[in-house]
């Protein structure tokens, strides 16, 4: 006898710079949840979070997914409620498992995961700790370095160090003593390359720090490396497994926002052409990295690889990686023998483990 379907709450959109990508990711997730046996297994309750953080129920969410872009003012009931979470929309009380498809702050950083914990309901992907640690590049690097994983040399600082001239000079001196140009200056808590600068000298370093400090109070400066960019997908409950390794290539100096999101400017190679030993290093370090930051469920782990020296450095862990039909995460699993239909099912099966 067929059992009744499980009600899955698919939450997308969100109060972050990656709102538009989230809508595209959710289209792919929903497509996967309607494929084959999933259609009988799952009943979907769609929830859309607008750019101001308001939560909207199934009908508005479905329209956003169908259109592929955020609602205009006339699509939403007026007057609008205040911004932010004001409680679950109608229909959400039937949800028994949550599937967040949100990228960046407010979705990938442990905040929504905390809400699901408070509701005592299972959800797809990493928990509060793994999400929060992976989101903050300072915390992530500390955890990864503590686990003995190789990272490019880096310096952490806080925005307030820039506000007093004497501290600012001392900071620039410290960075120049520890790293050499080019360096990458990053806000610790954004994504999609937003607020990142590649800098070649002290003036640009200060400009890069000021830009990053206007976006986040926590900053990281890294030694720039000349390297290929490799990515590996991780999946599972407490027992994680790693996919084949993929590579991103692009026609730009580095993988900045425009290059990431302009069609045709980057290509993916799956699997990446690599010596077997490098593939194995990357796959095993991906699992070790997830253990180091407390990530279960799902992650995409990104690396730099210098093929002239053979060195591998771990760059970052993304706990809610892009899930569009062009995204590395589902494509890496497809190439590893896990179809989209199986992938979304496995992610739901691993929720709460
Ligand atoms: N230390 C570095 N050396 C060389 N390139 C880097 C370095 N750090 C970042 N980059 C470039 O900037 C891109 C974005 O940096 P990343 O830390 O992955 O930020 P985000 O979390 O926004 O994706 C990388 O994909 C890479 O192209
Ligand atoms: Mg990145």
CSV table of C-alpha atoms and ligand atoms in Angstrom, one decimal:
chain,number,residue,atom,x,y,z
A,1,UNK,CA,0.0,0.0,0.0
A,2,UNK,CA,1.4,3.4,-0.9
A,3,UNK,CA,2.1,5.5,2.1
A,4,UNK,CA,0.9,9.1,2.1
A,5,UNK,CA,3.4,11.7,0.8
A,6,UNK,CA,5.7,13.7,3.1
A,7,UNK,CA,5.0,17.4,3.2
A,8,UNK,CA,8.3,19.2,2.3
A,9,UNK,CA,8.6,22.9,2.9
A,10,UNK,CA,10.9,24.4,0.2
A,11,UNK,CA,12.1,27.8,1.3
A,12,UNK,CA,13.8,30.1,-1.2
A,13,UNK,CA,14.5,33.7,-2.1
A,14,UNK,CA,15.9,35.3,1.0
A,15,UNK,CA,17.4,38.5,2.4
A,16,UNK,CA,20.8,38.2,0.7
A,17,UNK,CA,22.6,39.3,-2.4
A,18,UNK,CA,22.1,35.8,-3.8
A,19,UNK,CA,18.3,36.1,-3.9
A,20,UNK,CA,18.1,35.7,-7.7
A,21,UNK,CA,20.3,32.6,-7.7
A,22,UNK,CA,18.2,31.1,-4.9
A,23,UNK,CA,15.1,31.4,-7.2
A,24,UNK,CA,16.9,29.5,-9.9
A,25,UNK,CA,18.2,26.9,-7.5
A,26,UNK,CA,14.7,26.4,-6.1
A,27,UNK,CA,13.4,25.8,-9.7
A,28,UNK,CA,15.9,22.9,-10.0
A,29,UNK,CA,15.1,21.5,-6.6
A,30,UNK,CA,11.4,21.6,-7.3
A,31,UNK,CA,11.9,20.0,-10.7
A,32,UNK,CA,13.9,17.2,-9.0
A,33,UNK,CA,11.2,16.7,-6.4
A,34,UNK,CA,8.6,16.2,-9.2
A,35,UNK,CA,10.6,13.6,-11.0
A,36,UNK,CA,9.8,9.9,-11.0
A,37,UNK,CA,9.0,8.3,-7.7
A,38,UNK,CA,9.5,11.7,-5.9
A,39,UNK,CA,6.2,12.8,-7.2
A,40,UNK,CA,4.4,10.2,-5.0
A,41,UNK,CA,6.9,10.6,-2.1
A,42,UNK,CA,6.6,14.3,-1.6
A,43,UNK,CA,4.0,17.0,-1.5
A,44,UNK,CA,5.5,20.5,-1.7
A,45,UNK,CA,4.7,23.5,0.3
A,46,UNK,CA,6.5,26.4,-1.3
A,47,UNK,CA,7.6,29.4,0.8
A,48,UNK,CA,9.2,32.5,-0.7
A,49,UNK,CA,11.2,35.0,1.4
A,50,UNK,CA,11.3,38.4,-0.2
A,51,UNK,CA,14.4,40.6,-0.3
A,52,UNK,CA,13.2,42.3,2.9
A,53,UNK,CA,12.9,39.0,4.7
A,54,UNK,CA,9.1,38.7,4.7
A,55,UNK,CA,7.8,35.1,4.3
A,56,UNK,CA,5.1,34.4,1.8
A,57,UNK,CA,3.0,31.2,1.3
A,58,UNK,CA,2.5,28.7,-1.5
A,59,UNK,CA,0.5,30.7,-4.0
A,60,UNK,CA,2.9,33.7,-4.1
A,61,UNK,CA,5.9,31.4,-4.0
A,62,UNK,CA,4.7,29.3,-6.8
A,63,UNK,CA,4.2,32.4,-9.0
A,64,UNK,CA,7.8,33.5,-8.2
A,65,UNK,CA,9.1,30.1,-9.2
A,66,UNK,CA,7.1,30.0,-12.4
A,67,UNK,CA,8.1,33.5,-13.4
A,68,UNK,CA,11.7,33.0,-12.3
A,69,UNK,CA,12.0,36.5,-10.8
A,70,UNK,CA,10.9,38.3,-7.6
A,71,UNK,CA,7.3,39.6,-7.4
A,72,UNK,CA,6.6,43.3,-8.2
A,73,UNK,CA,4.7,45.4,-5.6
A,74,UNK,CA,1.4,44.7,-7.3
A,75,UNK,CA,1.9,40.9,-6.9
A,76,UNK,CA,2.0,41.2,-3.1
A,77,UNK,CA,-0.9,42.2,-0.8
A,78,UNK,CA,-0.8,45.8,0.3
A,79,UNK,CA,0.0,47.4,2.6
A,80,UNK,CA,3.1,45.2,3.1
A,81,UNK,CA,3.9,44.0,6.6
A,82,UNK,CA,7.1,45.2,8.2
A,83,UNK,CA,10.4,43.6,7.1
A,84,UNK,CA,11.7,40.4,8.5
A,85,UNK,CA,10.3,37.1,9.8
A,86,UNK,CA,6.9,37.7,11.4
A,87,UNK,CA,5.8,34.0,11.7
A,88,UNK,CA,5.2,31.2,9.3
A,89,UNK,CA,2.8,31.8,6.4
A,90,UNK,CA,-0.5,29.9,6.0
A,91,UNK,CA,0.1,26.2,5.0
A,92,UNK,CA,3.5,26.0,6.7
A,93,UNK,CA,2.1,24.1,9.7
A,94,UNK,CA,1.6,21.0,7.5
A,95,UNK,CA,5.3,20.8,6.7
A,96,UNK,CA,7.1,17.9,8.3
A,97,UNK,CA,10.5,18.4,6.8
A,98,UNK,CA,12.3,21.6,5.6
A,99,UNK,CA,14.3,22.1,2.5
A,100,UNK,CA,16.1,25.5,2.6
A,101,UNK,CA,17.3,26.6,-0.8
A,102,UNK,CA,18.8,29.9,0.3
A,103,UNK,CA,22.3,31.2,-0.3
A,104,UNK,CA,24.4,33.6,1.7
A,105,UNK,CA,23.5,35.5,4.9
A,106,UNK,CA,20.1,34.6,6.5
A,107,UNK,CA,20.0,31.2,4.9
A,108,UNK,CA,23.4,29.6,4.7
A,109,UNK,CA,24.7,31.0,8.0
A,110,UNK,CA,22.8,29.0,10.7
A,111,UNK,CA,20.0,31.5,11.3
A,112,UNK,CA,17.2,29.7,9.5
A,113,UNK,CA,18.7,26.4,10.7
A,114,UNK,CA,18.2,27.8,14.3
A,115,UNK,CA,14.6,28.4,13.5
A,116,UNK,CA,14.1,24.8,12.3
A,117,UNK,CA,15.8,23.6,15.5
A,118,UNK,CA,13.5,25.6,17.6
A,119,UNK,CA,10.5,24.1,15.7
A,120,UNK,CA,12.1,20.7,16.4
A,121,UNK,CA,11.7,19.7,12.8
A,122,UNK,CA,14.2,18.1,10.4
A,123,UNK,CA,15.8,20.0,7.6
A,124,UNK,CA,18.1,19.4,4.7
A,125,UNK,CA,21.8,20.3,5.0
A,126,UNK,CA,24.2,21.5,7.6
A,127,UNK,CA,23.1,22.4,11.2
A,128,UNK,CA,23.6,25.6,13.1
A,129,UNK,CA,27.2,25.2,13.9
A,130,UNK,CA,28.4,23.9,10.6
A,131,UNK,CA,26.5,26.6,8.7
A,132,UNK,CA,27.7,29.5,10.9
A,133,UNK,CA,31.3,28.4,10.9
A,134,UNK,CA,31.4,27.8,7.2
A,135,UNK,CA,29.8,31.1,6.4
A,136,UNK,CA,32.4,33.2,8.4
A,137,UNK,CA,35.8,33.0,6.6
A,138,UNK,CA,37.7,33.8,9.8
A,139,UNK,CA,36.0,31.0,11.8
A,140,UNK,CA,36.1,28.6,8.9
A,141,UNK,CA,39.9,29.1,8.4
A,142,UNK,CA,40.6,28.7,12.1
A,143,UNK,CA,38.7,25.4,12.2
A,144,UNK,CA,40.3,24.1,9.0
A,145,UNK,CA,43.8,25.1,10.0
A,146,UNK,CA,43.2,23.5,13.4
A,147,UNK,CA,42.4,20.2,11.6
A,148,UNK,CA,45.8,20.5,9.8
A,149,UNK,CA,44.3,21.3,6.3
A,150,UNK,CA,46.5,23.4,4.0
A,151,UNK,CA,45.2,27.0,3.5
A,152,UNK,CA,46.9,29.9,1.6
A,153,UNK,CA,48.6,32.2,4.1
A,154,UNK,CA,46.1,34.7,5.5
A,155,UNK,CA,45.7,37.6,8.0
A,156,UNK,CA,42.4,38.2,9.9
A,157,UNK,CA,41.4,41.7,10.9
A,158,UNK,CA,38.3,43.7,12.1
A,159,UNK,CA,36.9,46.7,10.4
A,160,UNK,CA,37.5,48.9,13.5
A,161,UNK,CA,41.3,48.5,13.0
A,162,UNK,CA,40.9,50.8,9.9
A,163,UNK,CA,39.2,53.6,11.7
A,164,UNK,CA,42.2,55.0,13.7
A,165,UNK,CA,45.1,56.2,11.5
A,166,UNK,CA,47.8,54.7,13.8
A,167,UNK,CA,46.1,51.3,13.9
A,168,UNK,CA,45.5,51.4,10.1
A,169,UNK,CA,49.3,51.9,9.4
A,170,UNK,CA,50.1,49.1,11.9
A,171,UNK,CA,47.6,46.8,10.1
A,172,UNK,CA,49.0,47.5,6.7
A,173,UNK,CA,52.5,46.9,8.0
A,174,UNK,CA,51.4,43.6,9.6
A,175,UNK,CA,49.8,42.4,6.3
A,176,UNK,CA,52.8,43.4,4.2
A,177,UNK,CA,55.1,41.6,6.6
A,178,UNK,CA,53.1,38.4,6.5
A,179,UNK,CA,51.9,38.3,2.9
A,180,UNK,CA,53.2,39.4,-0.5
A,181,UNK,CA,51.3,41.0,-3.4
A,182,UNK,CA,48.9,40.2,-5.0
A,183,UNK,CA,46.6,39.7,-2.1
A,184,UNK,CA,42.8,39.1,-2.0
A,185,UNK,CA,40.9,41.2,0.5
A,186,UNK,CA,37.5,39.7,1.6
A,187,UNK,CA,34.6,40.5,3.8
A,188,UNK,CA,34.3,37.4,6.0
A,189,UNK,CA,30.6,36.8,5.7
A,190,UNK,CA,29.4,37.4,2.1
A,191,UNK,CA,29.5,35.1,-0.9
A,192,UNK,CA,29.4,35.2,-4.7
A,193,UNK,CA,32.7,37.2,-4.6
A,194,UNK,CA,30.8,40.3,-3.4
A,195,UNK,CA,33.2,42.9,-1.8
A,196,UNK,CA,36.3,41.0,-2.7
A,197,UNK,CA,39.3,42.8,-4.3
A,198,UNK,CA,42.5,41.6,-5.7
A,199,UNK,CA,45.2,44.2,-4.7
A,200,UNK,CA,48.7,44.8,-6.0
A,201,UNK,CA,50.1,47.4,-3.7
A,202,UNK,CA,49.6,49.3,-0.4
A,203,UNK,CA,47.2,51.9,-1.8
A,204,UNK,CA,45.0,49.2,-3.3
A,205,UNK,CA,45.2,47.2,-0.1
A,206,UNK,CA,43.8,50.1,1.9
A,207,UNK,CA,41.1,50.6,-0.7
A,208,UNK,CA,40.2,46.9,-0.7
A,209,UNK,CA,40.1,46.9,3.1
A,210,UNK,CA,37.8,49.9,3.1
A,211,UNK,CA,35.4,48.4,0.6
A,212,UNK,CA,35.3,45.1,2.6
A,213,UNK,CA,34.9,47.0,5.8
A,214,UNK,CA,31.8,48.8,4.4
A,215,UNK,CA,30.2,45.4,4.0
A,216,UNK,CA,31.3,43.5,7.0
A,217,UNK,CA,33.0,44.0,10.4
A,218,UNK,CA,35.2,40.9,10.0
A,219,UNK,CA,37.8,40.8,7.2
A,220,UNK,CA,40.3,38.4,5.8
A,221,UNK,CA,43.4,39.2,3.6
A,222,UNK,CA,44.9,36.3,1.7
A,223,UNK,CA,48.0,35.6,-0.2
A,224,UNK,CA,47.1,35.4,-3.9
A,225,UNK,CA,48.0,32.2,-5.6
A,226,UNK,CA,48.2,31.3,-9.3
A,227,UNK,CA,46.1,28.2,-9.3
A,228,UNK,CA,43.4,26.2,-10.9
A,229,UNK,CA,40.0,26.1,-9.1
A,230,UNK,CA,38.6,22.7,-8.2
A,231,UNK,CA,35.3,21.8,-6.5
A,232,UNK,CA,34.1,18.6,-4.8
A,233,UNK,CA,30.5,17.9,-3.6
A,234,UNK,CA,29.8,16.1,-0.4
A,235,UNK,CA,26.5,14.4,0.5
A,236,UNK,CA,25.1,12.2,3.3
A,237,UNK,CA,24.0,12.2,6.9
A,238,UNK,CA,26.6,11.4,9.5
A,239,UNK,CA,28.4,9.3,6.9
A,240,UNK,CA,29.5,11.7,4.2
A,241,UNK,CA,30.7,10.7,0.8
A,242,UNK,CA,32.5,12.8,-1.9
A,243,UNK,CA,31.7,13.2,-5.6
A,244,UNK,CA,34.1,13.3,-8.6
A,245,UNK,CA,36.1,16.5,-8.7
A,246,UNK,CA,35.1,19.4,-11.0
A,247,UNK,CA,37.0,22.4,-12.3
A,248,UNK,CA,35.9,26.0,-13.1
A,249,UNK,CA,37.6,27.8,-15.9
A,250,UNK,CA,36.9,31.4,-16.8
A,251,UNK,CA,38.1,34.2,-19.1
A,252,UNK,CA,39.0,36.6,-16.3
A,253,UNK,CA,41.9,37.3,-13.9
A,254,UNK,CA,39.9,35.8,-11.1
A,255,UNK,CA,36.4,34.5,-10.5
A,256,UNK,CA,34.6,37.7,-9.6
A,257,UNK,CA,30.8,38.4,-9.5
A,258,UNK,CA,30.4,39.3,-13.1
A,259,UNK,CA,32.3,36.3,-14.3
A,260,UNK,CA,30.3,34.0,-12.0
A,261,UNK,CA,26.9,35.2,-13.2
A,262,UNK,CA,27.4,36.2,-16.9
A,263,UNK,CA,26.5,33.4,-19.1
A,264,UNK,CA,29.3,32.1,-21.3
A,265,UNK,CA,32.2,33.6,-19.2
A,266,UNK,CA,32.9,30.4,-17.3
A,267,UNK,CA,33.0,26.7,-18.1
A,268,UNK,CA,33.0,23.6,-16.0
A,269,UNK,CA,35.1,20.5,-16.6
A,270,UNK,CA,33.6,17.4,-14.9
A,271,UNK,CA,35.6,15.4,-14.0
A,272,UNK,CA,38.6,17.8,-14.0
A,273,UNK,CA,41.6,16.5,-15.8
A,274,UNK,CA,43.9,15.7,-12.8
A,275,UNK,CA,46.3,13.1,-11.6
A,276,UNK,CA,44.5,10.4,-9.6
A,277,UNK,CA,46.5,11.3,-6.4
A,278,UNK,CA,45.2,14.9,-6.6
A,279,UNK,CA,41.6,13.7,-7.0
A,280,UNK,CA,42.0,11.4,-3.9
A,281,UNK,CA,43.6,14.3,-1.9
A,282,UNK,CA,40.7,16.6,-2.8
A,283,UNK,CA,38.0,14.0,-2.1
A,284,UNK,CA,39.4,13.0,1.3
A,285,UNK,CA,40.1,16.6,2.3
A,286,UNK,CA,36.5,17.5,1.5
A,287,UNK,CA,35.3,15.0,4.0
A,288,UNK,CA,37.9,16.0,6.6
A,289,UNK,CA,36.9,19.7,6.1
A,290,UNK,CA,33.3,18.9,6.7
A,291,UNK,CA,34.2,17.1,9.9
A,292,UNK,CA,36.4,20.0,11.0
A,293,UNK,CA,33.6,22.6,10.8
A,294,UNK,CA,30.8,20.3,11.9
A,295,UNK,CA,29.0,20.0,8.5
A,296,UNK,CA,26.7,17.2,7.7
A,297,UNK,CA,24.1,16.7,4.9
A,298,UNK,CA,25.5,18.7,2.0
A,299,UNK,CA,28.4,20.9,1.1
A,300,UNK,CA,30.6,21.9,-1.9
A,301,UNK,CA,34.2,22.2,-0.9
A,302,UNK,CA,36.4,24.5,-3.1
A,303,UNK,CA,40.2,24.2,-3.6
A,304,UNK,CA,43.1,25.9,-5.3
A,305,UNK,CA,45.5,23.6,-7.2
A,306,UNK,CA,48.9,24.8,-8.5
A,307,UNK,CA,49.7,22.2,-11.1
A,308,UNK,CA,53.3,23.3,-11.5
A,309,UNK,CA,54.1,22.5,-7.9
A,310,UNK,CA,51.3,20.0,-7.2
A,311,UNK,CA,50.2,22.0,-4.1
A,312,UNK,CA,46.6,22.0,-3.0
A,313,UNK,CA,45.0,24.6,-0.7
A,314,UNK,CA,41.5,24.4,0.6
A,315,UNK,CA,39.6,27.6,-0.2
A,316,UNK,CA,36.2,27.4,1.3
A,317,UNK,CA,33.1,25.3,2.2
A,318,UNK,CA,29.7,26.2,0.9
A,319,UNK,CA,26.9,24.6,2.9
A,320,UNK,CA,24.1,25.6,0.5
A,321,UNK,CA,25.9,25.6,-2.8
A,322,UNK,CA,24.2,26.9,-6.0
A,323,UNK,CA,21.7,24.3,-7.2
A,324,UNK,CA,20.7,25.8,-10.6
A,325,UNK,CA,20.7,23.5,-13.6
A,326,UNK,CA,24.1,25.0,-14.4
A,327,UNK,CA,25.5,24.6,-10.9
A,328,UNK,CA,28.5,22.5,-10.0
A,329,UNK,CA,26.8,20.7,-7.0
A,330,UNK,CA,24.1,18.8,-8.9
A,331,UNK,CA,26.4,18.3,-12.0
A,332,UNK,CA,29.1,16.7,-9.9
A,333,UNK,CA,26.6,14.3,-8.5
A,334,UNK,CA,25.1,13.5,-11.9
A,335,UNK,CA,28.7,12.7,-13.1
A,336,UNK,CA,29.1,10.5,-10.0
A,337,UNK,CA,26.0,8.5,-10.9
A,338,UNK,CA,23.5,10.2,-8.7
A,339,UNK,CA,20.6,11.7,-10.8
A,340,UNK,CA,18.8,14.9,-9.8
A,341,UNK,CA,15.8,12.7,-8.8
A,342,UNK,CA,18.0,10.6,-6.5
A,343,UNK,CA,20.0,13.6,-5.2
A,344,UNK,CA,17.0,15.6,-3.8
A,345,UNK,CA,15.6,12.4,-2.3
A,346,UNK,CA,18.9,11.5,-0.6
A,347,UNK,CA,19.2,15.0,0.7
A,348,UNK,CA,15.7,14.7,2.3
A,349,UNK,CA,16.5,11.2,3.6
A,350,UNK,CA,19.7,12.5,5.3
A,351,UNK,CA,17.8,15.4,6.9
A,352,UNK,CA,17.9,15.2,10.7
A,353,UNK,CA,20.5,12.4,10.8
B,1,LIG,N1,44.0,33.5,-2.3
B,1,LIG,C1,43.5,33.6,-3.5
B,1,LIG,N2,44.4,33.4,-4.6
B,1,LIG,C2,43.9,33.4,-5.8
B,1,LIG,N3,42.6,33.7,-6.2
B,1,LIG,C3,41.7,33.9,-5.1
B,1,LIG,C4,42.1,33.8,-3.8
B,1,LIG,N4,41.1,34.1,-3.0
B,1,LIG,C5,40.0,34.3,-3.8
B,1,LIG,N5,40.4,34.2,-5.1
B,1,LIG,C6,39.5,34.3,-6.3
B,1,LIG,O1,38.3,35.0,-5.8
B,1,LIG,C7,37.2,34.1,-6.0
B,1,LIG,C8,36.2,34.3,-4.9
B,1,LIG,O2,36.8,34.0,-3.6
B,1,LIG,P1,36.1,33.1,-2.5
B,1,LIG,O3,37.0,33.1,-1.3
B,1,LIG,O4,35.8,31.8,-3.0
B,1,LIG,O5,34.8,34.0,-2.2
B,1,LIG,P2,33.3,33.6,-2.2
B,1,LIG,O6,32.9,33.1,-0.9
B,1,LIG,O7,32.6,35.0,-2.4
B,1,LIG,O8,33.1,32.7,-3.4
B,1,LIG,C9,37.8,32.7,-6.1
B,1,LIG,O9,37.0,31.8,-6.8
B,1,LIG,C10,39.1,33.0,-6.8
B,1,LIG,O10,38.9,33.2,-8.2
B,2,LIG,MG1,34.0,30.9,-3.7
